[in-house]
Amino acid sequence: MSLAEQVIVLAILGALMAIFFPILSEFRFLQSSEDQATTLARHMSAARNTASKSNRLVYFEFDFEEDEYHAYTFQRDTGELKKKVLIESTGLRLAAVASASGKRNTEGKLTLRMQPSGVSEETAAYLGSDETEVYATLLFSRYTGRATVKTGEVEPELEKPQWKHEPE
């Protein structure tokens, strides 16, 4: 095989990798735990930003049976109210999600509301194979919409407003 042929083969392989690597990286088995947590953080922030920019309520739903999540809104189309999916996950190892109530949800579906005002629910999402093996915690702030990824299991600190008066 001549040098020119080798260069052509390498160029073809490089082009194929450039095309297929982004597609393959979306698959769950190729994503690291940090990638999954970061992707979830970006998606939750995007849902909150969409709610603010579109002045619409956006729902962010975790499905524990399917190990996935999606964000959606409702649109009125010729008199009918239709669900419009904004974000879909490709899979997630979700152990539990704790909302503002502090209760950990591990089964069924949990829906969070992202308000047009930018306020959402204080949330902690625990990523792992089950509740005993959590490899990352995503903390989502109620007022700022900041999504922070922490390694391991971290208990959320609920935001305490400074103006709250404690009885004596």
Coordinates of N, CA and C in Angstrom, one line a residue:
M1 N 0.8 -1.2 0.0 CA 0.0 0.0 0.0 C 0.9 1.2 0.0
S2 N 0.6 2.1 -0.9 CA 1.5 3.3 -1.0 C 1.1 4.4 0.0
L3 N 1.9 5.4 0.2 CA 1.6 6.5 1.1 C 0.3 7.2 0.8
A4 N 0.1 7.4 -0.5 CA -1.1 8.1 -0.9 C -2.4 7.4 -0.6
E5 N -2.3 6.0 -0.7 CA -3.5 5.2 -0.4 C -3.7 5.2 1.1
Q6 N -2.7 5.2 1.9 CA -2.8 5.3 3.4 C -3.4 6.6 3.8
V7 N -3.0 7.7 3.2 CA -3.5 9.0 3.5 C -5.0 9.0 3.2
I8 N -5.4 8.5 2.1 CA -6.8 8.5 1.7 C -7.7 7.6 2.7
V9 N -7.1 6.5 3.1 CA -7.8 5.6 4.0 C -8.0 6.4 5.4
L10 N -6.9 7.0 5.8 CA -7.0 7.8 7.1 C -8.0 9.0 7.0
A11 N -8.0 9.6 5.8 CA -9.0 10.7 5.6 C -10.4 10.2 5.7
I12 N -10.7 9.1 5.1 CA -12.0 8.5 5.1 C -12.4 8.1 6.5
L13 N -11.5 7.5 7.2 CA -11.8 7.1 8.6 C -12.0 8.3 9.5
G14 N -11.3 9.4 9.3 CA -11.4 10.6 10.1 C -12.8 11.2 9.8
A15 N -13.2 11.2 8.5 CA -14.5 11.8 8.2 C -15.6 11.0 8.8
L16 N -15.5 9.7 8.8 CA -16.6 8.8 9.4 C -16.6 9.0 10.9
M17 N -15.5 9.2 11.5 CA -15.5 9.4 13.0 C -16.1 10.8 13.3
A18 N -15.9 11.8 12.5 CA -16.4 13.1 12.7 C -18.0 13.1 12.5
I19 N -18.4 12.2 11.7 CA -19.9 12.1 11.4 C -20.6 11.3 12.5
F20 N -20.0 10.1 12.9 CA -20.7 9.2 13.8 C -20.4 9.4 15.2
F21 N -19.3 10.0 15.6 CA -19.0 10.1 17.0 C -20.0 10.9 17.8
P22 N -20.5 12.1 17.3 CA -21.6 12.8 18.0 C -22.8 12.0 18.2
I23 N -23.2 11.2 17.2 CA -24.3 10.3 17.3 C -24.2 9.2 18.3
L24 N -23.0 8.6 18.3 CA -22.8 7.5 19.2 C -22.6 8.0 20.7
S25 N -22.1 9.2 20.9 CA -21.9 9.7 22.2 C -23.3 10.0 22.9
E26 N -24.3 10.0 22.2 CA -25.7 10.2 22.8 C -26.2 8.9 23.5
F27 N -25.6 7.8 23.1 CA -26.1 6.6 23.7 C -25.6 6.5 25.1
R28 N -26.5 5.9 26.0 CA -26.2 5.9 27.4 C -25.0 5.1 27.8
F29 N -24.8 4.0 27.1 CA -23.7 3.1 27.5 C -22.3 3.7 27.2
L30 N -22.3 4.8 26.3 CA -21.0 5.4 26.0 C -20.8 6.7 26.9
Q31 N -21.8 7.1 27.6 CA -21.7 8.3 28.4 C -21.1 8.0 29.8
S32 N -20.2 8.8 30.3 CA -19.7 8.6 31.7 C -20.8 9.2 32.6
S33 N -20.6 8.9 33.9 CA -21.6 9.4 34.9 C -21.5 10.9 35.0
E34 N -20.3 11.5 34.8 CA -20.2 12.9 34.8 C -20.9 13.6 33.6
D35 N -20.8 12.9 32.5 CA -21.5 13.4 31.3 C -23.0 13.4 31.4
Q36 N -23.5 12.3 32.0 CA -25.0 12.2 32.2 C -25.4 13.3 33.2
A37 N -24.7 13.5 34.3 CA -25.1 14.6 35.3 C -25.0 16.0 34.6
T38 N -24.0 16.2 33.9 CA -23.8 17.5 33.2 C -24.9 17.7 32.2
T39 N -25.3 16.7 31.4 CA -26.3 16.8 30.4 C -27.7 17.1 31.1
L40 N -28.0 16.4 32.2 CA -29.2 16.7 32.9 C -29.2 18.1 33.5
A41 N -28.1 18.6 34.0 CA -28.0 20.0 34.5 C -28.3 21.0 33.4
R42 N -27.7 20.7 32.2 CA -27.9 21.6 31.0 C -29.4 21.6 30.6
H43 N -30.0 20.4 30.6 CA -31.4 20.3 30.2 C -32.3 21.0 31.2
M44 N -32.1 20.8 32.5 CA -33.0 21.5 33.4 C -32.8 23.0 33.3
S45 N -31.6 23.5 33.1 CA -31.4 25.0 32.9 C -32.1 25.4 31.7
A46 N -32.0 24.6 30.6 CA -32.6 25.0 29.3 C -34.1 25.1 29.5
A47 N -34.7 24.1 30.2 CA -36.2 24.1 30.4 C -36.6 25.4 31.2
R48 N -35.8 25.8 32.2 CA -36.1 27.0 32.9 C -36.0 28.2 32.1
N49 N -34.9 28.3 31.3 CA -34.7 29.4 30.4 C -35.8 29.5 29.3
T50 N -36.3 28.4 28.8 CA -37.4 28.3 27.8 C -38.6 28.9 28.5
A51 N -38.9 28.5 29.7 CA -40.1 29.0 30.4 C -40.0 30.5 30.5
S52 N -38.9 31.1 30.9 CA -38.7 32.5 31.0 C -38.8 33.3 29.7
K53 N -38.2 32.7 28.7 CA -38.2 33.4 27.4 C -39.5 33.3 26.6
S54 N -40.2 32.2 26.8 CA -41.4 32.0 26.1 C -42.7 32.5 26.9
N55 N -42.4 32.8 28.1 CA -43.5 33.2 29.1 C -44.6 32.1 29.2
R56 N -44.1 30.9 29.2 CA -45.0 29.7 29.3 C -44.5 28.8 30.5
L57 N -45.4 28.1 31.0 CA -45.1 27.1 32.0 C -44.4 25.9 31.3
V58 N -43.3 25.4 31.8 CA -42.6 24.3 31.2 C -42.6 23.2 32.3
Y59 N -42.9 22.0 31.9 CA -42.9 20.9 32.8 C -41.7 20.0 32.5
F60 N -41.0 19.6 33.6 CA -39.8 18.7 33.5 C -40.2 17.5 34.3
E61 N -40.3 16.4 33.5 CA -40.8 15.1 34.1 C -39.8 14.0 34.1
F62 N -39.6 13.4 35.3 CA -38.7 12.3 35.5 C -39.6 11.0 35.5
D63 N -39.2 10.0 34.7 CA -39.9 8.8 34.7 C -38.9 7.7 35.2
F64 N -39.2 7.2 36.4 CA -38.3 6.2 37.1 C -38.4 4.8 36.5
E65 N -39.5 4.4 35.9 CA -39.6 3.1 35.3 C -38.8 3.0 34.0
E66 N -38.8 4.1 33.3 CA -38.1 4.1 32.0 C -36.7 4.7 32.1
D67 N -36.3 5.2 33.3 CA -35.0 5.8 33.5 C -34.7 6.9 32.5
E68 N -35.7 7.8 32.3 CA -35.5 8.9 31.4 C -36.2 10.1 31.9
Y69 N -36.1 11.2 31.2 CA -36.8 12.5 31.6 C -37.1 13.2 30.3
H70 N -38.0 14.1 30.4 CA -38.3 15.0 29.3 C -39.0 16.3 29.8
A71 N -38.8 17.3 28.9 CA -39.4 18.6 29.3 C -40.5 18.9 28.2
Y72 N -41.6 19.5 28.6 CA -42.6 19.7 27.6 C -43.5 20.9 28.1
T73 N -44.2 21.5 27.1 CA -45.2 22.5 27.4 C -46.5 22.2 26.7
F74 N -47.5 22.9 26.9 CA -48.8 22.7 26.2 C -49.0 23.9 25.3
Q75 N -49.5 23.6 24.1 CA -49.8 24.6 23.1 C -51.3 24.4 22.6
R76 N -51.9 25.5 22.4 CA -53.3 25.4 21.9 C -53.2 25.5 20.4
D77 N -53.7 24.4 19.7 CA -53.6 24.3 18.3 C -55.1 24.1 17.7
T78 N -55.6 25.0 17.1 CA -57.0 25.0 16.5 C -58.0 24.5 17.6
G79 N -57.9 25.2 18.8 CA -58.8 24.9 19.9 C -58.4 23.7 20.7
E80 N -57.5 22.9 20.3 CA -57.1 21.7 21.1 C -55.8 22.0 21.8
L81 N -55.7 21.5 23.1 CA -54.5 21.7 23.8 C -53.6 20.4 23.6
K82 N -52.4 20.7 23.0 CA -51.5 19.6 22.7 C -50.2 19.8 23.4
K83 N -49.7 18.6 23.8 CA -48.4 18.5 24.5 C -47.3 18.7 23.4
K84 N -46.3 19.6 23.7 CA -45.2 19.8 22.8 C -43.9 19.5 23.6
V85 N -43.3 18.4 23.2 CA -42.0 18.0 23.8 C -40.9 18.9 23.4
L86 N -40.1 19.4 24.4 CA -39.0 20.3 24.1 C -37.7 19.6 24.3
I87 N -37.6 18.7 25.2 CA -36.3 18.0 25.5 C -36.6 16.6 25.8
E88 N -35.9 15.6 25.3 CA -36.0 14.2 25.6 C -34.6 13.7 25.9
S89 N -34.6 12.8 26.9 CA -33.3 12.2 27.3 C -33.1 10.9 26.5
T90 N -31.9 10.4 26.4 CA -31.6 9.2 25.8 C -31.5 8.0 26.8
G91 N -31.7 8.3 28.0 CA -31.5 7.3 29.1 C -30.7 7.9 30.2
L92 N -31.0 7.4 31.4 CA -30.3 8.0 32.6 C -30.4 6.9 33.7
R93 N -29.4 6.8 34.4 CA -29.4 6.0 35.6 C -29.8 6.8 36.8
L94 N -31.1 6.9 37.0 CA -31.7 7.8 38.0 C -32.1 7.0 39.3
A95 N -31.5 7.3 40.4 CA -31.7 6.6 41.6 C -32.9 7.2 42.4
A96 N -33.0 8.5 42.5 CA -34.1 9.2 43.2 C -34.0 10.7 42.8
V97 N -35.2 11.4 43.1 CA -35.3 12.8 43.0 C -36.0 13.3 44.2
A98 N -35.4 14.3 44.8 CA -36.0 15.0 46.0 C -36.4 16.4 45.6
S99 N -37.7 16.7 45.8 CA -38.2 18.0 45.5 C -38.2 18.8 46.8
A100 N -38.8 20.0 46.8 CA -38.8 20.9 47.9 C -39.4 20.3 49.2
S101 N -40.2 19.3 49.0 CA -40.8 18.7 50.2 C -39.8 17.9 51.0
G102 N -38.6 17.5 50.3 CA -37.6 16.8 50.9 C -37.8 15.3 50.8
K103 N -38.9 14.8 50.3 CA -39.2 13.4 50.1 C -38.5 12.9 48.9
R104 N -37.9 11.8 49.0 CA -37.2 11.2 47.8 C -38.2 10.3 47.0
N105 N -38.3 10.6 45.8 CA -39.2 9.8 44.9 C -38.3 8.8 44.1
T106 N -38.7 7.6 44.1 CA -38.0 6.5 43.5 C -38.8 5.7 42.5
E107 N -40.1 6.0 42.4 CA -40.9 5.2 41.4 C -42.0 6.1 40.8
G108 N -42.5 5.6 39.7 CA -43.6 6.4 39.0 C -43.0 7.6 38.3
K109 N -43.7 8.7 38.2 CA -43.2 9.9 37.6 C -43.3 11.0 38.5
L110 N -42.3 11.9 38.3 CA -42.3 13.2 39.1 C -42.2 14.3 38.2
T111 N -43.1 15.3 38.3 CA -43.1 16.4 37.4 C -42.8 17.7 38.1
L112 N -41.8 18.4 37.6 CA -41.4 19.7 38.2 C -42.0 20.8 37.3
R113 N -42.4 22.0 37.8 CA -42.8 23.1 37.0 C -41.8 24.2 37.0
M114 N -41.5 24.6 35.8 CA -40.6 25.8 35.6 C -41.5 26.9 35.2
Q115 N -41.6 27.9 36.1 CA -42.5 29.0 36.0 C -41.9 30.1 35.0
P116 N -42.8 30.8 34.3 CA -42.3 31.9 33.4 C -41.5 33.0 34.1
S117 N -41.8 33.1 35.4 CA -41.0 34.1 36.2 C -39.6 33.7 36.5
G118 N -39.2 32.5 36.1 CA -37.9 32.0 36.4 C -37.8 31.1 37.6
V119 N -38.9 31.0 38.4 CA -38.8 30.3 39.6 C -39.2 28.8 39.3
S120 N -38.5 27.9 39.9 CA -38.9 26.5 39.8 C -38.9 25.9 41.1
E121 N -38.8 24.6 41.2 CA -38.8 23.9 42.5 C -37.3 23.5 42.8
E122 N -37.0 23.7 44.1 CA -35.7 23.3 44.6 C -35.7 21.7 44.4
T123 N -34.6 21.3 43.8 CA -34.6 19.8 43.4 C -33.2 19.3 43.6
A124 N -33.2 18.0 44.0 CA -31.9 17.3 44.1 C -32.2 16.0 43.3
A125 N -31.4 15.7 42.3 CA -31.5 14.5 41.5 C -30.3 13.6 41.8
Y126 N -30.6 12.4 42.2 CA -29.5 11.4 42.6 C -29.3 10.4 41.4
L127 N -28.1 10.4 40.8 CA -27.9 9.5 39.7 C -27.1 8.4 40.2
G128 N -27.5 7.2 39.8 CA -26.9 5.9 40.2 C -27.7 4.7 39.9
S129 N -27.2 3.6 40.1 CA -28.0 2.4 39.8 C -29.2 2.1 40.7
D130 N -29.0 2.6 41.9 CA -30.2 2.5 42.9 C -29.8 3.5 44.0
E131 N -30.7 3.5 45.0 CA -30.5 4.5 46.1 C -29.3 4.2 46.9
T132 N -28.8 3.0 46.9 CA -27.6 2.7 47.7 C -26.3 3.0 47.0
E133 N -26.4 3.2 45.7 CA -25.1 3.5 44.9 C -25.3 4.7 44.1
V134 N -25.1 5.9 44.7 CA -25.3 7.2 44.0 C -23.9 7.7 43.6
Y135 N -23.7 8.0 42.3 CA -22.4 8.4 41.9 C -22.4 9.9 41.7
A136 N -23.5 10.6 41.6 CA -23.5 12.0 41.4 C -24.9 12.6 41.9
T137 N -24.8 13.8 42.4 CA -26.0 14.5 42.8 C -26.1 15.8 42.0
L138 N -27.3 16.1 41.5 CA -27.5 17.4 40.8 C -28.4 18.2 41.7
L139 N -27.9 19.4 42.1 CA -28.7 20.3 42.9 C -29.2 21.5 42.0
F140 N -30.5 21.7 42.0 CA -31.1 22.7 41.1 C -31.7 23.8 42.0
S141 N -31.2 25.0 41.9 CA -31.7 26.1 42.7 C -33.0 26.6 42.3
R142 N -33.8 26.9 43.3 CA -35.2 27.3 43.0 C -35.3 28.7 42.3
Y143 N -34.5 29.7 42.8 CA -34.6 31.0 42.3 C -33.6 31.4 41.2
T144 N -32.4 30.9 41.3 CA -31.4 31.2 40.3 C -31.4 30.3 39.1
G145 N -31.9 29.1 39.3 CA -31.9 28.1 38.2 C -30.5 27.5 38.0
R146 N -29.6 27.7 38.9 CA -28.3 27.2 38.8 C -28.3 25.7 39.1
A147 N -27.7 24.9 38.2 CA -27.6 23.5 38.4 C -26.2 23.1 38.7
T148 N -26.0 22.5 39.9 CA -24.6 22.2 40.3 C -24.5 20.7 40.4
V149 N -23.5 20.1 39.9 CA -23.2 18.7 39.9 C -22.2 18.4 41.0
K150 N -22.5 17.5 41.9 CA -21.6 17.1 43.0 C -21.3 15.6 42.9
T151 N -20.1 15.3 43.2 CA -19.7 13.8 43.1 C -20.3 13.1 44.4
G152 N -20.8 12.0 44.2 CA -21.4 11.2 45.3 C -22.7 11.7 45.7
E153 N -23.2 11.3 46.9 CA -24.5 11.7 47.4 C -24.4 12.9 48.3
V154 N -25.1 13.9 48.0 CA -25.0 15.2 48.8 C -26.5 15.5 49.1
E155 N -26.7 15.8 50.4 CA -28.0 16.3 50.8 C -28.2 17.7 50.5
P156 N -29.4 18.1 49.9 CA -29.6 19.5 49.5 C -29.8 20.4 50.8
E157 N -29.3 21.6 50.7 CA -29.5 22.6 51.7 C -30.6 23.5 51.1
L158 N -31.8 23.4 51.7 CA -32.9 24.3 51.2 C -32.6 25.7 51.4
E159 N -32.9 26.5 50.4 CA -32.5 28.0 50.5 C -33.4 28.6 51.6
K160 N -32.7 29.3 52.5 CA -33.4 30.0 53.6 C -33.4 31.5 53.4
P161 N -34.5 32.1 53.0 CA -34.4 33.6 52.8 C -34.0 34.3 54.1
Q162 N -33.2 35.3 53.9 CA -32.7 36.1 55.0 C -33.8 36.9 55.7
W163 N -34.9 37.2 55.0 CA -35.9 38.0 55.5 C -36.9 37.3 56.4
K164 N -36.8 36.0 56.5 CA -37.7 35.2 57.3 C -37.5 35.4 58.8
H165 N -38.6 35.7 59.5 CA -38.5 36.0 60.9 C -38.7 34.7 61.7
E166 N -37.8 34.4 62.6 CA -37.9 33.2 63.4 C -38.6 33.7 64.7
P167 N -39.6 33.0 65.1 CA -40.3 33.3 66.4 C -39.4 33.1 67.6
E168 N -39.5 33.9 68.6 CA -38.6 33.7 69.8 C -39.3 32.9 70.8

